[in-house]
Coordinates of C-alpha atoms in Angstrom, one line a residue:
Chain A
M526 CA 0.0 0.0 0.0
A527 CA 3.0 2.2 0.2
T528 CA 2.8 3.0 -3.5
R529 CA -0.7 4.3 -3.1
T530 CA 0.4 6.7 -0.4
T531 CA 3.3 7.9 -2.5
I532 CA 1.0 8.5 -5.5
I533 CA -1.4 10.4 -3.4
A534 CA 1.4 12.5 -1.9
L535 CA 2.8 13.3 -5.4
A536 CA -0.7 14.2 -6.7
Y537 CA -1.0 16.6 -3.8
L538 CA 2.3 18.1 -4.9
I539 CA 0.9 18.6 -8.4
S540 CA -2.2 20.3 -7.0
A541 CA 0.0 22.6 -4.9
V542 CA 2.0 23.6 -8.0
L543 CA -1.3 24.2 -9.9
F544 CA -2.4 26.5 -7.1
I545 CA 0.8 28.5 -7.3
L546 CA 0.7 28.7 -11.1
G547 CA -3.0 29.7 -10.8
I548 CA -2.3 32.6 -8.6
K549 CA 0.6 33.6 -10.8
G550 CA -1.9 33.7 -13.8
L551 CA -3.7 36.5 -11.9
T552 CA -0.8 38.9 -12.5
H553 CA -2.4 39.9 -15.8
P554 CA -6.0 40.2 -16.9
K555 CA -5.2 38.3 -20.1
T556 CA -3.9 35.2 -18.3
A557 CA -6.2 35.5 -15.3
V558 CA -9.1 33.3 -16.6
R559 CA -6.6 30.5 -17.3
G560 CA -5.0 31.0 -13.9
N561 CA -8.3 30.6 -12.2
L562 CA -8.9 27.4 -14.2
L563 CA -5.5 26.0 -13.1
G564 CA -6.4 26.7 -9.5
A565 CA -9.7 24.8 -10.0
M566 CA -7.9 21.9 -11.6
G567 CA -5.5 21.8 -8.6
M568 CA -8.5 21.5 -6.4
L569 CA -10.1 18.8 -8.5
V570 CA -6.8 16.8 -8.5
A571 CA -6.6 17.1 -4.7
V572 CA -10.2 16.0 -4.1
V573 CA -10.1 13.1 -6.5
V574 CA -7.0 11.5 -5.1
T575 CA -8.3 11.9 -1.6
L576 CA -11.4 10.0 -2.6
V577 CA -9.3 7.0 -3.6
S578 CA -7.2 7.0 -0.4
Q579 CA -7.5 3.8 1.6
E580 CA -8.8 5.5 4.8
I581 CA -12.1 6.2 3.1
V582 CA -14.7 3.5 3.6
G583 CA -18.0 5.2 3.1
Y584 CA -19.0 7.5 0.3
W585 CA -22.6 8.5 1.1
M586 CA -21.7 11.3 3.5
I587 CA -19.2 12.7 1.1
V588 CA -21.6 12.6 -1.8
L589 CA -24.3 14.3 0.2
G590 CA -22.0 17.0 1.4
L591 CA -20.6 17.6 -2.1
A592 CA -24.1 17.8 -3.6
V593 CA -25.4 20.3 -1.1
G594 CA -22.2 22.4 -1.2
A595 CA -22.0 22.5 -5.0
T596 CA -25.7 23.4 -5.4
V597 CA -25.5 26.3 -2.9
G598 CA -22.1 27.5 -4.1
G599 CA -23.1 27.3 -7.7
V600 CA -26.4 29.2 -7.2
L601 CA -24.7 31.9 -5.2
A602 CA -21.9 32.4 -7.8
V603 CA -24.4 32.7 -10.7
K604 CA -27.0 34.9 -9.0
I605 CA -24.8 37.4 -7.1
E606 CA -24.8 41.0 -8.3
M607 CA -21.3 42.5 -8.9
T608 CA -22.1 45.3 -6.4
A609 CA -22.7 42.6 -3.8
M610 CA -19.2 41.0 -4.3
P611 CA -17.9 42.0 -0.9
Q612 CA -20.7 40.2 0.9
M613 CA -20.2 37.1 -1.3
V614 CA -16.5 37.0 -0.4
A615 CA -17.2 37.5 3.3
L616 CA -19.7 34.6 3.2
L617 CA -17.4 32.3 1.3
N618 CA -14.6 33.1 3.8
G619 CA -16.8 32.2 6.6
F620 CA -17.7 28.8 5.2
G621 CA -14.0 28.0 4.6
G622 CA -13.3 28.9 8.3
G623 CA -16.3 26.9 9.5
A624 CA -15.2 23.8 7.6
S625 CA -11.7 24.0 9.2
V626 CA -13.3 24.1 12.7
L627 CA -15.3 20.9 11.9
V628 CA -12.5 19.0 10.3
A629 CA -10.1 19.8 13.2
W630 CA -12.9 18.8 15.7
S631 CA -13.5 15.5 14.0
E632 CA -9.7 14.7 13.8
L633 CA -9.2 15.7 17.5
I634 CA -12.0 13.2 18.5
V635 CA -10.0 10.5 16.6
K636 CA -6.7 11.5 18.1
A637 CA -8.2 11.7 21.7
N638 CA -9.6 8.1 21.3
A639 CA -6.3 6.8 19.9
Y640 CA -4.4 8.4 22.8
G641 CA -6.8 6.7 25.2
V642 CA -6.1 3.3 23.6
A643 CA -2.4 3.9 23.6
L644 CA -2.5 4.8 27.3
E645 CA -4.1 1.5 28.2
K646 CA -1.3 -0.4 26.5
N647 CA 1.5 1.8 27.8
S648 CA 0.9 4.2 30.7
E649 CA 3.7 6.4 29.6
A650 CA 2.5 6.9 26.0
L651 CA 3.0 10.5 24.9
P652 CA 0.3 12.4 23.0
D653 CA 1.0 14.0 19.6
Y654 CA 1.5 17.6 20.8
G655 CA 2.1 19.1 17.4
T656 CA -1.3 17.9 16.2
L657 CA -3.0 19.0 19.4
V658 CA -1.7 22.5 19.2
A659 CA -2.5 22.8 15.5
G660 CA -6.0 21.4 16.1
L661 CA -6.7 24.0 18.8
L662 CA -5.4 26.8 16.6
A663 CA -7.5 25.6 13.6
G664 CA -10.6 25.7 15.9
L665 CA -9.7 29.2 17.2
I666 CA -8.9 30.8 13.9
G667 CA -11.7 29.0 12.1
A668 CA -14.4 30.0 14.6
V669 CA -13.2 33.7 14.6
T670 CA -13.3 33.6 10.8
F671 CA -16.7 32.0 10.6
W672 CA -18.5 34.3 13.0
G673 CA -16.5 37.4 12.1
S674 CA -17.4 36.8 8.4
L675 CA -21.1 36.3 9.2
V676 CA -21.2 39.7 11.0
A677 CA -19.2 41.3 8.1
F678 CA -21.8 39.8 5.7
A679 CA -24.7 41.1 7.7
K680 CA -23.2 44.6 7.8
L681 CA -22.4 44.7 4.1
Q682 CA -25.8 43.3 3.2
E683 CA -27.2 46.2 5.3
F684 CA -29.5 44.1 7.5
K685 CA -31.4 46.6 9.5
S686 CA -30.2 45.4 13.0
F687 CA -26.6 45.5 11.8
K688 CA -26.6 49.1 10.5
K689 CA -25.1 50.4 13.7
P690 CA -22.7 48.4 15.9
F691 CA -24.3 46.8 19.0
D692 CA -23.5 49.1 21.8
Y693 CA -22.4 47.7 25.2
P694 CA -19.9 49.0 27.8
A695 CA -16.2 48.1 28.1
K696 CA -15.9 46.6 24.6
Q697 CA -12.1 46.4 24.7
A698 CA -12.1 45.0 28.3
I699 CA -14.5 42.3 27.2
N700 CA -12.4 41.4 24.2
A701 CA -9.2 41.3 26.3
G702 CA -11.0 39.0 28.8
L703 CA -12.1 36.7 26.0
G704 CA -8.5 36.7 24.8
V705 CA -7.3 35.5 28.2
V706 CA -10.0 32.8 28.3
V707 CA -8.8 31.6 24.9
I708 CA -5.2 31.3 26.1
L709 CA -6.3 29.4 29.2
L710 CA -8.4 27.0 27.2
M711 CA -5.5 26.4 24.8
V712 CA -3.3 25.5 27.8
I713 CA -6.0 23.3 29.3
G714 CA -6.5 21.6 25.9
I715 CA -2.7 20.8 25.6
M716 CA -2.6 19.5 29.2
T717 CA -5.6 17.1 28.7
P718 CA -4.9 15.4 25.4
G719 CA -7.5 12.6 26.1
S720 CA -10.5 15.0 26.0
V721 CA -12.1 17.1 23.3
A722 CA -14.1 19.2 25.8
P723 CA -11.5 22.1 25.9
Y724 CA -11.6 22.3 22.1
F725 CA -15.4 22.6 22.2
F726 CA -15.3 25.4 24.8
L727 CA -12.4 27.1 22.8
V728 CA -14.6 27.1 19.7
V729 CA -17.5 28.6 21.7
V730 CA -15.4 31.4 23.1
A731 CA -13.7 32.1 19.8
S732 CA -17.1 32.4 18.2
V733 CA -18.1 35.1 20.7
L734 CA -14.7 36.8 20.0
G735 CA -15.3 36.7 16.2
V736 CA -18.6 38.6 16.7
T737 CA -17.3 41.1 19.3
L738 CA -14.1 41.8 17.2
V739 CA -16.0 42.7 13.9
N740 CA -19.1 44.3 15.6
P741 CA -17.6 47.8 16.1
I742 CA -15.9 48.0 12.7
G743 CA -17.8 49.7 9.9
G744 CA -17.9 52.0 6.9
A745 CA -14.7 52.6 5.1
D746 CA -12.9 50.0 7.3
M747 CA -14.8 47.1 5.8
P748 CA -12.3 46.4 3.0
V749 CA -9.6 45.9 5.6
V750 CA -11.8 43.5 7.6
I751 CA -12.6 41.4 4.5
A752 CA -8.9 41.2 3.5
L753 CA -8.0 40.2 7.1
L754 CA -10.7 37.5 7.3
N755 CA -9.5 36.2 3.9
S756 CA -6.1 35.8 5.4
Y757 CA -7.5 34.1 8.5
S758 CA -9.4 31.6 6.4
G759 CA -6.1 30.6 4.8
L760 CA -4.4 30.3 8.1
A761 CA -7.2 28.1 9.4
A762 CA -6.6 25.8 6.4
T763 CA -2.9 25.8 7.2
A764 CA -3.5 24.8 10.8
T765 CA -5.9 22.0 9.6
G766 CA -3.0 20.9 7.3
F767 CA -0.8 20.5 10.4
V768 CA -3.5 18.5 12.1
L769 CA -3.7 16.1 9.2
N770 CA 0.0 16.3 8.3
N771 CA -1.1 17.2 4.8
T772 CA 1.2 19.4 2.8
V773 CA -1.3 20.6 0.1
L774 CA -3.4 22.1 2.9
I775 CA -0.4 23.8 4.4
I776 CA 0.8 25.3 1.1
A777 CA -2.6 26.4 -0.2
G778 CA -3.5 27.9 3.2
S779 CA -0.2 29.8 3.4
L780 CA -0.6 31.3 -0.1
V781 CA -4.1 32.6 0.9
G782 CA -2.8 33.8 4.3
A783 CA 0.0 35.8 2.5
S784 CA -2.4 37.2 0.0
G785 CA -4.8 38.4 2.7
V786 CA -2.0 40.0 4.7
I787 CA -0.7 41.9 1.6
L788 CA -4.1 43.2 0.7
T789 CA -4.7 44.3 4.4
Q790 CA -1.5 46.2 4.3
I791 CA -2.3 47.9 1.0
M792 CA -5.8 48.9 2.3
C793 CA -4.4 50.3 5.6
K794 CA -1.8 52.3 3.8
A795 CA -4.3 53.8 1.4
M796 CA -6.4 55.0 4.3
N797 CA -3.4 56.1 6.3
R798 CA -4.7 54.0 9.2
S799 CA -2.8 51.4 11.2
L800 CA -4.3 47.9 11.5
V801 CA -4.5 48.3 15.3
H802 CA -6.7 51.4 14.8
V803 CA -9.0 49.6 12.4
L804 CA -9.3 46.5 14.6
F805 CA -10.1 48.4 17.7
G806 CA -12.4 51.0 16.1
V807 CA -10.2 54.0 16.9
M808 CA -11.0 57.0 14.8
E809 CA -9.1 60.2 15.7
A810 CA -11.5 62.9 16.8
S811 CA -11.6 65.8 14.3
E812 CA -10.7 68.5 16.9
G813 CA -9.8 71.9 15.6
S814 CA -11.0 71.1 12.1
A815 CA -13.2 73.5 10.4
T816 CA -17.0 73.1 10.7
A817 CA -19.2 72.5 7.7
D818 CA -20.5 76.1 7.9
E819 CA -17.0 77.5 7.9
V820 CA -16.0 75.5 4.9
Y821 CA -19.2 75.7 2.8
G822 CA -20.8 79.0 3.9
G823 CA -22.3 80.4 0.7
R824 CA -19.4 79.3 -1.5
V825 CA -20.9 76.1 -2.9
K826 CA -22.1 76.4 -6.5
S827 CA -24.6 73.9 -7.8
T828 CA -25.0 73.2 -11.5
S829 CA -27.5 71.6 -13.9
A830 CA -27.2 68.9 -16.5
E831 CA -27.2 71.5 -19.3
E832 CA -24.4 73.6 -17.8
A833 CA -22.3 70.5 -17.2
A834 CA -22.9 69.3 -20.7
M835 CA -21.5 72.5 -22.1
L836 CA -18.4 72.1 -20.0
F837 CA -17.9 68.6 -21.4
D838 CA -18.5 69.8 -24.9
S839 CA -15.6 72.2 -24.8
A840 CA -13.2 69.7 -23.0
S841 CA -10.5 67.6 -24.6
R842 CA -9.6 65.5 -21.6
V843 CA -12.0 64.2 -19.0
V844 CA -11.2 62.1 -15.9
I845 CA -14.0 60.2 -14.1
V846 CA -13.5 59.4 -10.4
P847 CA -15.9 56.6 -9.2
G848 CA -16.7 56.0 -5.5
Y849 CA -18.9 53.7 -3.6
G850 CA -21.9 56.0 -4.5
L851 CA -21.6 54.8 -8.1
A852 CA -22.0 51.2 -6.9
V853 CA -25.0 52.0 -4.7
A854 CA -26.7 53.9 -7.6
Q855 CA -25.8 51.0 -10.0
A856 CA -24.6 53.8 -12.3
Q857 CA -21.8 51.8 -14.0
H858 CA -23.7 51.2 -17.2
A859 CA -24.8 54.8 -17.5
V860 CA -21.2 55.8 -17.0
R861 CA -20.1 53.5 -19.8
D862 CA -22.6 55.2 -22.1
L863 CA -21.4 58.6 -21.1
T864 CA -17.8 57.5 -21.8
N865 CA -18.7 56.2 -25.2
L866 CA -20.5 59.4 -26.1
L867 CA -17.6 61.6 -25.0
E868 CA -15.1 59.5 -26.9
S869 CA -17.2 59.7 -30.0
K870 CA -16.8 63.5 -29.7
G871 CA -13.0 63.0 -29.7
I872 CA -12.6 63.6 -26.0
V873 CA -10.0 61.5 -24.1
V874 CA -11.7 59.8 -21.1
E875 CA -9.8 58.0 -18.2
F876 CA -10.9 56.7 -14.8
A877 CA -9.0 57.4 -11.6
I878 CA -9.2 54.5 -9.1
H879 CA -8.4 55.1 -5.5
P880 CA -7.2 52.0 -3.7
V881 CA -10.0 52.1 -1.2
A882 CA -12.8 53.2 -3.5
G883 CA -15.7 50.8 -3.1
R884 CA -16.0 48.2 -0.3
M885 CA -13.3 45.8 -1.1
P886 CA -9.9 45.9 -2.9
G887 CA -10.4 46.3 -6.6
H888 CA -14.2 46.6 -6.3
M889 CA -14.5 49.6 -8.7
N890 CA -12.5 47.8 -11.3
V891 CA -14.9 44.8 -11.3
L892 CA -18.0 47.1 -11.6
L893 CA -16.5 49.0 -14.5
A894 CA -15.3 45.8 -16.1
E895 CA -19.0 44.5 -15.8
A896 CA -20.0 47.6 -17.8
E897 CA -17.4 46.7 -20.4
I898 CA -15.1 49.6 -19.8
P899 CA -11.6 48.3 -20.9
Y900 CA -9.2 47.9 -18.0
E901 CA -6.5 49.9 -19.8
Q902 CA -8.7 53.0 -19.3
L903 CA -8.6 52.6 -15.5
K904 CA -5.6 54.3 -13.9
E905 CA -4.2 53.9 -10.5
M906 CA -3.8 56.8 -8.1
D907 CA 0.0 57.3 -8.5
E908 CA -0.3 57.0 -12.3
I909 CA -3.1 59.6 -12.8
N910 CA -2.3 62.2 -10.1
P911 CA 0.3 64.1 -12.2
S912 CA -2.1 64.4 -15.1
F913 CA -5.0 66.3 -13.2
A914 CA -3.3 69.6 -14.0
Q915 CA -3.8 68.9 -17.7
T916 CA -7.4 67.7 -17.2
D917 CA -10.3 70.0 -18.4
V918 CA -13.2 68.3 -16.5
T919 CA -13.0 65.8 -13.6
L920 CA -16.3 64.1 -12.9
V921 CA -16.5 62.8 -9.3
I922 CA -19.3 60.3 -8.8
G923 CA -20.2 59.4 -5.2
A924 CA -16.6 59.7 -3.8
N925 CA -15.8 62.0 -0.9
D926 CA -12.9 61.4 1.5
V927 CA -10.6 60.1 -1.2
V928 CA -10.7 63.5 -3.0
N929 CA -10.6 65.7 0.1
P930 CA -7.6 68.1 -0.3
V931 CA -7.6 68.6 3.5
A932 CA -5.5 65.3 3.6
R933 CA -2.6 67.3 2.1
T934 CA -3.1 70.7 3.8
D935 CA -4.3 70.2 7.4
P936 CA -2.0 68.1 9.6
K937 CA -4.6 68.1 12.4
S938 CA -7.3 66.5 10.2
P939 CA -8.2 62.9 10.9
I940 CA -7.3 62.0 7.3
A941 CA -4.0 64.0 7.3
G942 CA -1.4 62.3 5.2
M943 CA -3.9 59.9 3.5
P944 CA -3.0 59.6 -0.1
I945 CA -5.7 61.2 -2.2
L946 CA -6.6 61.8 -5.8
D947 CA -5.6 65.4 -6.6
V948 CA -8.8 66.2 -8.5
D949 CA -8.8 69.8 -7.2
K950 CA -5.9 70.6 -9.6
S951 CA -8.0 70.0 -12.7
R952 CA -9.5 73.0 -14.5
T953 CA -13.1 72.2 -13.6
V954 CA -14.5 69.6 -11.1
I955 CA -18.0 68.4 -11.3
V956 CA -19.2 66.4 -8.2
I957 CA -22.3 64.2 -8.5
K958 CA -23.5 63.7 -5.0
R959 CA -26.8 63.5 -3.1
S960 CA -26.0 66.2 -0.6
L961 CA -23.2 67.9 1.3
S962 CA -23.2 65.2 4.0
P963 CA -19.7 64.1 5.1
G964 CA -18.1 60.8 4.2
F965 CA -16.8 58.1 6.5
A966 CA -14.2 60.5 8.1
G967 CA -17.0 62.8 9.2
I968 CA -15.4 66.0 8.1
P969 CA -16.5 68.6 5.5
N970 CA -14.7 68.6 2.1
P971 CA -13.3 72.0 1.0
L972 CA -13.3 70.7 -2.6
F973 CA -17.0 71.1 -2.8
A974 CA -16.6 74.9 -2.1
A975 CA -13.6 75.4 -4.3
D976 CA -13.8 78.0 -7.1
N977 CA -13.3 75.4 -9.8
T978 CA -15.9 73.0 -8.4
L979 CA -19.6 72.7 -9.4
M980 CA -21.9 70.5 -7.4
F981 CA -24.4 68.4 -9.4
F982 CA -26.8 67.2 -6.6
G983 CA -28.7 64.0 -7.2
D984 CA -28.7 60.2 -7.4
G985 CA -25.6 59.0 -9.3
K986 CA -27.4 57.1 -12.0
K987 CA -30.1 59.7 -12.7
A988 CA -27.5 62.5 -12.8
V989 CA -25.4 60.7 -15.3
L990 CA -28.5 59.9 -17.5
D991 CA -29.6 63.5 -17.4
L992 CA -26.1 64.5 -18.4
L993 CA -26.2 62.1 -21.3
A994 CA -29.5 63.5 -22.5
A995 CA -28.2 67.0 -22.3
L996 CA -25.1 66.1 -24.2
K997 CA -27.1 64.5 -27.0
E998 CA -29.1 67.6 -27.6
Chain B
M251 CA 13.7 32.7 -12.0
G252 CA 13.3 33.3 -8.3
S253 CA 9.9 31.9 -8.0
L254 CA 10.9 28.9 -10.1
T255 CA 13.7 28.0 -7.6
G256 CA 11.1 28.5 -4.9
L257 CA 8.8 26.0 -6.6
N258 CA 11.6 23.4 -6.9
T259 CA 12.5 23.8 -3.2
L260 CA 8.9 23.4 -2.3
A261 CA 8.6 20.3 -4.4
L262 CA 11.6 18.7 -2.8
I263 CA 10.4 19.5 0.7
A264 CA 6.8 18.3 0.0
E265 CA 8.2 15.0 -1.2
A266 CA 10.5 14.7 1.9
S267 CA 7.6 15.4 4.2
A268 CA 5.3 13.0 2.4
Q269 CA 7.9 10.2 3.0
A270 CA 8.6 11.2 6.6
E271 CA 7.2 8.6 9.0
S272 CA 8.0 9.8 12.4
P273 CA 5.7 12.6 13.7
P274 CA 8.4 15.1 14.8
L275 CA 10.0 15.1 11.4
G276 CA 6.6 15.5 9.8
L277 CA 6.0 18.6 12.0
I278 CA 9.4 20.1 11.1
A279 CA 8.9 19.4 7.4
G280 CA 5.4 20.9 7.7
L281 CA 6.8 24.0 9.2
T282 CA 9.4 24.2 6.5
V283 CA 6.8 24.0 3.8
F284 CA 4.7 26.6 5.6
V285 CA 7.5 29.2 5.8
L286 CA 8.6 28.6 2.2
A287 CA 5.1 28.7 0.9
I288 CA 4.5 32.1 2.6
F289 CA 7.6 33.4 0.8
V290 CA 6.4 32.1 -2.5
G291 CA 3.0 33.7 -1.8
F292 CA 4.5 37.1 -1.0
E293 CA 6.6 37.0 -4.2
I294 CA 3.7 36.3 -6.5
I295 CA 1.0 38.2 -4.9
T296 CA 2.9 41.5 -4.7
K297 CA 3.0 41.4 -8.5
I298 CA -0.8 41.2 -8.9
P299 CA -2.2 44.6 -10.2
P300 CA -4.8 46.4 -8.1
T301 CA -7.3 46.0 -10.9
L302 CA -7.5 42.3 -10.2
H303 CA -7.6 42.5 -6.4
T304 CA -11.2 41.5 -6.1
P305 CA -10.8 38.4 -8.3
L306 CA -7.6 37.6 -6.3
M307 CA -9.6 37.6 -3.1
S308 CA -12.4 35.4 -4.4
G309 CA -10.0 33.1 -6.2
S310 CA -7.6 32.7 -3.2
N311 CA -10.7 32.3 -1.1
A312 CA -11.7 29.3 -3.3
I313 CA -8.2 27.9 -2.8
S314 CA -8.5 28.2 1.0
G315 CA -11.4 25.8 0.5
I316 CA -8.7 23.1 0.2
T317 CA -9.9 22.1 3.7
L318 CA -12.3 20.1 1.6
V319 CA -9.6 17.5 1.4
G320 CA -9.6 17.1 5.2
A321 CA -13.4 17.2 5.2
V322 CA -13.6 14.4 2.7
L323 CA -11.2 12.3 4.8
A324 CA -13.2 13.0 8.0
A325 CA -16.6 12.2 6.3
G326 CA -15.4 9.0 4.6
A327 CA -13.3 7.4 7.3
D328 CA -14.5 4.9 9.8
H329 CA -14.3 7.0 12.9
G330 CA -17.8 6.7 14.4
P331 CA -21.0 8.4 13.4
F332 CA -20.4 11.8 15.1
A333 CA -17.0 12.4 13.6
C334 CA -18.5 11.3 10.2
F335 CA -21.4 13.8 10.6
L336 CA -19.0 16.6 11.4
G337 CA -17.1 15.6 8.2
M338 CA -20.2 15.7 6.1
V339 CA -21.2 19.2 7.3
A340 CA -17.5 20.3 6.7
V341 CA -17.6 18.8 3.1
A342 CA -20.8 20.9 2.4
M343 CA -19.3 24.1 3.8
A344 CA -15.9 23.7 2.1
T345 CA -17.6 22.8 -1.2
I346 CA -19.7 26.0 -1.1
N347 CA -16.4 27.8 -0.6
V348 CA -14.7 26.0 -3.5
V349 CA -17.4 25.9 -6.1
G350 CA -18.8 29.4 -5.3
G351 CA -15.3 30.9 -5.2
F352 CA -14.0 29.5 -8.5
L353 CA -17.2 30.1 -10.4
V354 CA -17.7 33.7 -9.3
T355 CA -14.0 34.4 -9.9
N356 CA -14.4 33.0 -13.4
R357 CA -17.5 35.2 -14.0
M358 CA -15.6 38.3 -13.0
L359 CA -12.5 37.5 -15.0
E360 CA -14.5 36.8 -18.1
M361 CA -15.6 40.5 -17.8
F362 CA -12.1 41.6 -17.8
R363 CA -11.3 39.6 -20.9
R364 CA -14.2 40.8 -23.0
K365 CA -12.5 43.7 -24.6

């Protein structure tokens, strides 16, 4: 039977290589579809060889689980709206973490029983501490991922009771207390290798911790949370790999863990926030900053579709800055039509994408790709910032803090030092927005009162459609 | 070149750990694979352009559903009805993760390819 084990191990190696090549394919939009297919093939290889391994005696449970999972996963993947992508990823993360909890649980039951048998034969038998620690870690990380992701999903889906964080006193003290209990249960679990009870209680406490950790986080910090939970779901798989002594789980899990950590860093940097501040819900108070009245007082000019259309007509270069408001209004298709119309008039149109625009990394790019806007037209912040000075009209749709010049000018502001899109440097700025209400940072935006800015109040999609109609006349 | 050498090293170590019989060596080999895989991950993922970050998340998400392998083992092995039941629920959850993740990533990436 040794040959069968070797073949399975080699097949796992092939699937690990396919995962790496798959992720490598994602380095360019042209190779990305193939990359994703390679990853899926890696998964297929891993699952198929596992099915023929000799430990498996019954297939009904497996078939049942596969059928339920494939149906639910398939329906979700086909039905989900592109605007709802962040929720989808949060939910999938959660299921991955939850699966890790259950696998580690089942394996620890087996190991605890085996240890009991070994003790009867030899009273000095040693438990497998490596597996034990890995199992407890898989339970801890998996449970935090599962419940944390469910809370993130509920927030992103905008369930009514999740619109505001649940308020209760001493949040940080309670989290710290739960953290201490987690460490205690880990120690007890390692000291009582013949029992699964500590694991069970650890999962319960970790579940509460998952909820209390994500509960206070909201608004613009959501992309960080999703990226971090993504990383956790990978680490949970890695820990499960240590429990089963299975290299493909370790490799795949580490790749995902690394990916999540990198995205988390990128997001934090783009918001000029430290991870600690995001996780513990710290938002610097905007003391000493100007009030809305001081900033806006009589200086805000509003415009109409007709006036805006005239500005576009005489422009030769236009930059569009999409924000989450565009996604909410489902305005991506209207924006595509606007782009096509402007281009037919010989105007150069580009899109400026801030790293935290939208609710997850790269969210705007997906929405614009859905509307068939070529990715070559989407420019990253560092690439497009120098060109605003040569831009005739910049159209900001539903973005606020990422275009607030205060980040550059006022060192006391809560967003001081945050990298922003320098839209205020263009000749004319037209801002499509429902009202003058502040963004996530809660501060007024002097851009809206600038001499070269015109406010076009209204719903993103309706405003763009009105603009289109005016341009066609 | 760098990542290719990394792949080869990974391959060698994965083989070594698959052959390892004694648990301590398995743990060390596992840790080695873990650390090297993280380096490979950092190398590749820092090269992925921001425009593909959402598909990267959903795609890597699907890959983290690799727990499915462990779930299949737990559901199919002869370890008593409760361990088996846990395995079955785990298979269902991991499959949602895998199937949903790869399909939705494919849907997104097709949009990027269209033009």
